[in-house]
Amino acid sequence: MKPKTKREKKKQTKSTTGDRQQLSARLLQAPVRVAQQQVYLTMEEHTYHTYYQYLHSGNYPDGLNKEEKRDVRKKCEQFCVQDEYLMHKQRRNGEVQLRQVLMKADVSRVVKACHEGFGGAHMGRDKTVGKITAKYFIKGIKDIVIDYISNCDKCQKAANKPSMQAPELHPVSVPEKV
């Protein structure tokens, strides 16, 4: 049903906190399959808190002008709060995929956990990148991991060890017939 008058249009576009939360809940309960794999995005801490505050309580951070508030509302259409986490909503092939948003400050913690933590065992660049990309999406992760490993003391000590030299080979004569 389309609104006919300007007043009806205004009424329709006005949204309360409850309406936003209900809309997020309806989107999550929509008759589409929700992808099981969660992929993580990164975001600056200030932006993260701005979006989270708006979606969670309906309030804007102090000091935003009218245009900045409009930008926050517009960009928050792509996000929701679920289980106290800021999630990015993306529709692909009829599925709603939710991706947990990480603050950029958390990226180093994730890299450290995957490289050194349980099951990490300082496996090197490719295995560390593989382990991270299996669970997270972080733009430029390969460069981040290369930088991290180049500053990892254990990896640098292991890489600089001289490898054992194979012993010198001596020819062995084979008897012709026994």
PDB file of C-alpha atoms in Angstrom:
ATOM      1  CA  MET A   1       0.000   0.000   0.000  1.00  0.00           C
ATOM      2  CA  LYS A   2       1.567   3.261  -1.167  1.00  0.00           C
ATOM      3  CA  PRO A   3       1.188   6.423   0.903  1.00  0.00           C
ATOM      4  CA  LYS A   4      -0.888   9.047  -0.906  1.00  0.00           C
ATOM      5  CA  THR A   5      -0.109  12.282   0.889  1.00  0.00           C
ATOM      6  CA  LYS A   6       3.088  13.886   2.146  1.00  0.00           C
ATOM      7  CA  ARG A   7       1.879  13.425   5.716  1.00  0.00           C
ATOM      8  CA  GLU A   8       1.406   9.681   5.161  1.00  0.00           C
ATOM      9  CA  LYS A   9       4.877   9.486   3.600  1.00  0.00           C
ATOM     10  CA  LYS A  10       6.381  11.254   6.623  1.00  0.00           C
ATOM     11  CA  LYS A  11       4.556   8.920   8.991  1.00  0.00           C
ATOM     12  CA  GLN A  12       5.821   5.927   7.060  1.00  0.00           C
ATOM     13  CA  THR A  13       9.453   7.071   7.090  1.00  0.00           C
ATOM     14  CA  LYS A  14       9.511   7.956  10.800  1.00  0.00           C
ATOM     15  CA  SER A  15      11.071   5.145  12.742  1.00  0.00           C
ATOM     16  CA  THR A  16      11.385   4.494  16.446  1.00  0.00           C
ATOM     17  CA  THR A  17      13.954   2.345  18.166  1.00  0.00           C
ATOM     18  CA  GLY A  18      11.411  -0.432  18.579  1.00  0.00           C
ATOM     19  CA  ASP A  19      10.581  -0.318  14.872  1.00  0.00           C
ATOM     20  CA  ARG A  20      14.269  -0.672  13.936  1.00  0.00           C
ATOM     21  CA  GLN A  21      14.710  -3.601  16.291  1.00  0.00           C
ATOM     22  CA  GLN A  22      11.528  -5.232  14.996  1.00  0.00           C
ATOM     23  CA  LEU A  23      12.708  -4.686  11.429  1.00  0.00           C
ATOM     24  CA  SER A  24      16.070  -6.289  12.218  1.00  0.00           C
ATOM     25  CA  ALA A  25      14.302  -9.192  13.900  1.00  0.00           C
ATOM     26  CA  ARG A  26      11.938  -9.612  10.921  1.00  0.00           C
ATOM     27  CA  LEU A  27      14.841  -9.535   8.488  1.00  0.00           C
ATOM     28  CA  LEU A  28      16.580 -12.239  10.472  1.00  0.00           C
ATOM     29  CA  GLN A  29      13.387 -14.319  10.585  1.00  0.00           C
ATOM     30  CA  ALA A  30      12.620 -13.758   6.911  1.00  0.00           C
ATOM     31  CA  PRO A  31      11.792 -16.861   4.860  1.00  0.00           C
ATOM     32  CA  VAL A  32      15.258 -16.979   3.351  1.00  0.00           C
ATOM     33  CA  ARG A  33      18.138 -19.164   4.306  1.00  0.00           C
ATOM     34  CA  VAL A  34      20.711 -17.499   6.534  1.00  0.00           C
ATOM     35  CA  ALA A  35      24.216 -18.543   5.639  1.00  0.00           C
ATOM     36  CA  GLN A  36      25.865 -20.477   8.453  1.00  0.00           C
ATOM     37  CA  GLN A  37      29.377 -19.193   7.883  1.00  0.00           C
ATOM     38  CA  GLN A  38      30.085 -15.949   9.664  1.00  0.00           C
ATOM     39  CA  VAL A  39      32.586 -13.728   7.977  1.00  0.00           C
ATOM     40  CA  TYR A  40      34.130 -10.838   9.806  1.00  0.00           C
ATOM     41  CA  LEU A  41      34.717  -7.320   8.538  1.00  0.00           C
ATOM     42  CA  THR A  42      36.900  -4.648  10.056  1.00  0.00           C
ATOM     43  CA  MET A  43      35.894  -1.131  11.022  1.00  0.00           C
ATOM     44  CA  GLU A  44      37.433   1.860  12.788  1.00  0.00           C
ATOM     45  CA  GLU A  45      36.574   1.943  16.496  1.00  0.00           C
ATOM     46  CA  HIS A  46      34.771   5.310  16.339  1.00  0.00           C
ATOM     47  CA  THR A  47      32.583   4.187  13.422  1.00  0.00           C
ATOM     48  CA  TYR A  48      31.865   0.863  15.145  1.00  0.00           C
ATOM     49  CA  HIS A  49      30.674   2.587  18.327  1.00  0.00           C
ATOM     50  CA  THR A  50      28.618   5.132  16.370  1.00  0.00           C
ATOM     51  CA  TYR A  51      26.722   2.415  14.465  1.00  0.00           C
ATOM     52  CA  TYR A  52      26.363   0.198  17.524  1.00  0.00           C
ATOM     53  CA  GLN A  53      24.984   3.044  19.657  1.00  0.00           C
ATOM     54  CA  TYR A  54      22.492   4.071  16.979  1.00  0.00           C
ATOM     55  CA  LEU A  55      21.249   0.533  16.320  1.00  0.00           C
ATOM     56  CA  HIS A  56      21.184  -0.538  19.955  1.00  0.00           C
ATOM     57  CA  SER A  57      19.599   2.526  21.564  1.00  0.00           C
ATOM     58  CA  GLY A  58      18.438   4.736  18.692  1.00  0.00           C
ATOM     59  CA  ASN A  59      20.628   7.597  19.934  1.00  0.00           C
ATOM     60  CA  TYR A  60      23.353   9.410  18.049  1.00  0.00           C
ATOM     61  CA  PRO A  61      26.746  10.230  19.551  1.00  0.00           C
ATOM     62  CA  ASP A  62      27.092  13.834  20.717  1.00  0.00           C
ATOM     63  CA  GLY A  63      28.303  16.419  18.237  1.00  0.00           C
ATOM     64  CA  LEU A  64      26.831  15.057  14.994  1.00  0.00           C
ATOM     65  CA  ASN A  65      25.179  17.543  12.667  1.00  0.00           C
ATOM     66  CA  LYS A  66      22.041  16.823  10.620  1.00  0.00           C
ATOM     67  CA  GLU A  67      23.972  15.560   7.577  1.00  0.00           C
ATOM     68  CA  GLU A  68      26.164  13.228   9.659  1.00  0.00           C
ATOM     69  CA  LYS A  69      23.074  11.816  11.377  1.00  0.00           C
ATOM     70  CA  ARG A  70      21.514  11.123   7.974  1.00  0.00           C
ATOM     71  CA  ASP A  71      24.713   9.325   6.891  1.00  0.00           C
ATOM     72  CA  VAL A  72      24.622   7.181  10.035  1.00  0.00           C
ATOM     73  CA  ARG A  73      20.952   6.261   9.446  1.00  0.00           C
ATOM     74  CA  LYS A  74      21.650   5.410   5.796  1.00  0.00           C
ATOM     75  CA  LYS A  75      24.731   3.304   6.507  1.00  0.00           C
ATOM     76  CA  CYS A  76      23.100   1.524   9.447  1.00  0.00           C
ATOM     77  CA  GLU A  77      20.572  -0.013   7.062  1.00  0.00           C
ATOM     78  CA  GLN A  78      23.317  -2.538   6.246  1.00  0.00           C
ATOM     79  CA  PHE A  79      23.916  -3.438   9.912  1.00  0.00           C
ATOM     80  CA  CYS A  80      22.096  -4.884  12.899  1.00  0.00           C
ATOM     81  CA  VAL A  81      22.938  -5.774  16.492  1.00  0.00           C
ATOM     82  CA  GLN A  82      22.665  -9.440  17.372  1.00  0.00           C
ATOM     83  CA  ASP A  83      23.798 -10.973  20.679  1.00  0.00           C
ATOM     84  CA  GLU A  84      25.502  -7.668  21.563  1.00  0.00           C
ATOM     85  CA  TYR A  85      27.632  -7.784  18.379  1.00  0.00           C
ATOM     86  CA  LEU A  86      27.463  -5.410  15.445  1.00  0.00           C
ATOM     87  CA  MET A  87      26.650  -7.511  12.396  1.00  0.00           C
ATOM     88  CA  HIS A  88      26.829  -6.612   8.700  1.00  0.00           C
ATOM     89  CA  LYS A  89      23.845  -7.839   6.644  1.00  0.00           C
ATOM     90  CA  GLN A  90      24.442  -8.936   3.088  1.00  0.00           C
ATOM     91  CA  ARG A  91      22.006 -10.621   0.736  1.00  0.00           C
ATOM     92  CA  ARG A  92      23.450 -13.083  -1.758  1.00  0.00           C
ATOM     93  CA  ASN A  93      21.446 -15.503  -3.878  1.00  0.00           C
ATOM     94  CA  GLY A  94      18.393 -15.256  -1.635  1.00  0.00           C
ATOM     95  CA  GLU A  95      20.405 -15.722   1.558  1.00  0.00           C
ATOM     96  CA  VAL A  96      21.023 -13.181   4.277  1.00  0.00           C
ATOM     97  CA  GLN A  97      24.598 -13.517   5.400  1.00  0.00           C
ATOM     98  CA  LEU A  98      25.550 -11.958   8.722  1.00  0.00           C
ATOM     99  CA  ARG A  99      29.166 -10.994   9.216  1.00  0.00           C
ATOM    100  CA  GLN A 100      30.456  -9.978  12.605  1.00  0.00           C
ATOM    101  CA  VAL A 101      32.223  -6.652  12.445  1.00  0.00           C
ATOM    102  CA  LEU A 102      35.603  -6.429  14.172  1.00  0.00           C
ATOM    103  CA  MET A 103      37.253  -3.213  15.188  1.00  0.00           C
ATOM    104  CA  LYS A 104      40.625  -2.741  13.510  1.00  0.00           C
ATOM    105  CA  ALA A 105      42.265  -2.956  16.931  1.00  0.00           C
ATOM    106  CA  ASP A 106      41.055  -6.584  17.199  1.00  0.00           C
ATOM    107  CA  VAL A 107      42.825  -7.698  14.013  1.00  0.00           C
ATOM    108  CA  SER A 108      46.220  -8.018  15.710  1.00  0.00           C
ATOM    109  CA  ARG A 109      44.647 -10.112  18.490  1.00  0.00           C
ATOM    110  CA  VAL A 110      43.111 -12.444  15.892  1.00  0.00           C
ATOM    111  CA  VAL A 111      46.404 -12.757  13.993  1.00  0.00           C
ATOM    112  CA  LYS A 112      48.285 -13.488  17.221  1.00  0.00           C
ATOM    113  CA  ALA A 113      45.740 -16.097  18.308  1.00  0.00           C
ATOM    114  CA  CYS A 114      45.860 -17.893  14.948  1.00  0.00           C
ATOM    115  CA  HIS A 115      49.655 -17.751  14.667  1.00  0.00           C
ATOM    116  CA  GLU A 116      50.718 -18.456  18.252  1.00  0.00           C
ATOM    117  CA  GLY A 117      47.605 -19.703  20.002  1.00  0.00           C
ATOM    118  CA  PHE A 118      46.210 -23.190  20.369  1.00  0.00           C
ATOM    119  CA  GLY A 119      46.821 -25.025  17.115  1.00  0.00           C
ATOM    120  CA  GLY A 120      48.867 -22.140  15.694  1.00  0.00           C
ATOM    121  CA  ALA A 121      52.338 -23.400  16.548  1.00  0.00           C
ATOM    122  CA  HIS A 122      54.110 -20.746  14.422  1.00  0.00           C
ATOM    123  CA  MET A 123      53.216 -22.542  11.189  1.00  0.00           C
ATOM    124  CA  GLY A 124      54.303 -19.746   8.877  1.00  0.00           C
ATOM    125  CA  ARG A 125      52.649 -17.278   6.548  1.00  0.00           C
ATOM    126  CA  ASP A 126      50.465 -19.454   4.323  1.00  0.00           C
ATOM    127  CA  LYS A 127      49.053 -21.669   7.063  1.00  0.00           C
ATOM    128  CA  THR A 128      48.393 -18.684   9.317  1.00  0.00           C
ATOM    129  CA  VAL A 129      46.630 -16.838   6.487  1.00  0.00           C
ATOM    130  CA  GLY A 130      44.613 -19.979   5.684  1.00  0.00           C
ATOM    131  CA  LYS A 131      43.570 -20.390   9.287  1.00  0.00           C
ATOM    132  CA  ILE A 132      42.442 -16.760   9.531  1.00  0.00           C
ATOM    133  CA  THR A 133      40.623 -16.653   6.191  1.00  0.00           C
ATOM    134  CA  ALA A 134      38.704 -19.812   7.071  1.00  0.00           C
ATOM    135  CA  LYS A 135      36.854 -17.825   9.731  1.00  0.00           C
ATOM    136  CA  TYR A 136      37.351 -14.106   9.086  1.00  0.00           C
ATOM    137  CA  PHE A 137      37.390 -11.662   6.219  1.00  0.00           C
ATOM    138  CA  ILE A 138      40.017  -9.027   6.804  1.00  0.00           C
ATOM    139  CA  LYS A 139      41.086  -6.908   3.878  1.00  0.00           C
ATOM    140  CA  GLY A 140      44.856  -7.118   3.310  1.00  0.00           C
ATOM    141  CA  ILE A 141      45.313 -10.007   5.745  1.00  0.00           C
ATOM    142  CA  LYS A 142      48.281 -11.487   3.873  1.00  0.00           C
ATOM    143  CA  ASP A 143      50.328  -8.303   4.313  1.00  0.00           C
ATOM    144  CA  ILE A 144      49.298  -8.078   7.966  1.00  0.00           C
ATOM    145  CA  VAL A 145      50.420 -11.674   8.583  1.00  0.00           C
ATOM    146  CA  ILE A 146      53.725 -11.142   6.728  1.00  0.00           C
ATOM    147  CA  ASP A 147      54.420  -8.105   8.907  1.00  0.00           C
ATOM    148  CA  TYR A 148      53.460  -9.999  12.066  1.00  0.00           C
ATOM    149  CA  ILE A 149      55.651 -13.015  11.261  1.00  0.00           C
ATOM    150  CA  SER A 150      58.618 -10.818  10.347  1.00  0.00           C
ATOM    151  CA  ASN A 151      58.409  -9.438  13.923  1.00  0.00           C
ATOM    152  CA  CYS A 152      57.808 -12.823  15.610  1.00  0.00           C
ATOM    153  CA  ASP A 153      60.952 -13.748  17.588  1.00  0.00           C
ATOM    154  CA  LYS A 154      60.344 -17.521  17.526  1.00  0.00           C
ATOM    155  CA  CYS A 155      59.778 -17.554  13.757  1.00  0.00           C
ATOM    156  CA  GLN A 156      62.845 -15.418  13.092  1.00  0.00           C
ATOM    157  CA  LYS A 157      65.065 -17.610  15.288  1.00  0.00           C
ATOM    158  CA  ALA A 158      63.780 -20.760  13.579  1.00  0.00           C
ATOM    159  CA  ALA A 159      64.228 -19.257  10.115  1.00  0.00           C
ATOM    160  CA  ASN A 160      67.813 -18.167  10.808  1.00  0.00           C
ATOM    161  CA  LYS A 161      69.025 -21.562  12.075  1.00  0.00           C
ATOM    162  CA  PRO A 162      71.588 -23.032   9.726  1.00  0.00           C
ATOM    163  CA  SER A 163      70.196 -26.225   8.313  1.00  0.00           C
ATOM    164  CA  MET A 164      72.115 -29.437   8.890  1.00  0.00           C
ATOM    165  CA  GLN A 165      74.340 -30.329   6.026  1.00  0.00           C
ATOM    166  CA  ALA A 166      73.926 -33.759   4.539  1.00  0.00           C
ATOM    167  CA  PRO A 167      76.959 -35.966   5.180  1.00  0.00           C
ATOM    168  CA  GLU A 168      79.425 -36.431   2.357  1.00  0.00           C
ATOM    169  CA  LEU A 169      78.524 -39.347   0.104  1.00  0.00           C
ATOM    170  CA  HIS A 170      81.079 -42.081  -0.638  1.00  0.00           C
ATOM    171  CA  PRO A 171      80.819 -44.437  -3.578  1.00  0.00           C
ATOM    172  CA  VAL A 172      80.219 -48.058  -2.668  1.00  0.00           C
ATOM    173  CA  SER A 173      81.420 -50.795  -4.977  1.00  0.00           C
ATOM    174  CA  VAL A 174      78.958 -53.497  -5.893  1.00  0.00           C
ATOM    175  CA  PRO A 175      80.326 -57.034  -6.321  1.00  0.00           C
ATOM    176  CA  GLU A 176      79.694 -58.485  -9.787  1.00  0.00           C
ATOM    177  CA  LYS A 177      78.660 -62.017  -8.774  1.00  0.00           C
ATOM    178  CA  VAL A 178      78.644 -63.845  -5.547  1.00  0.00           C
TER     179      VAL A 178
END
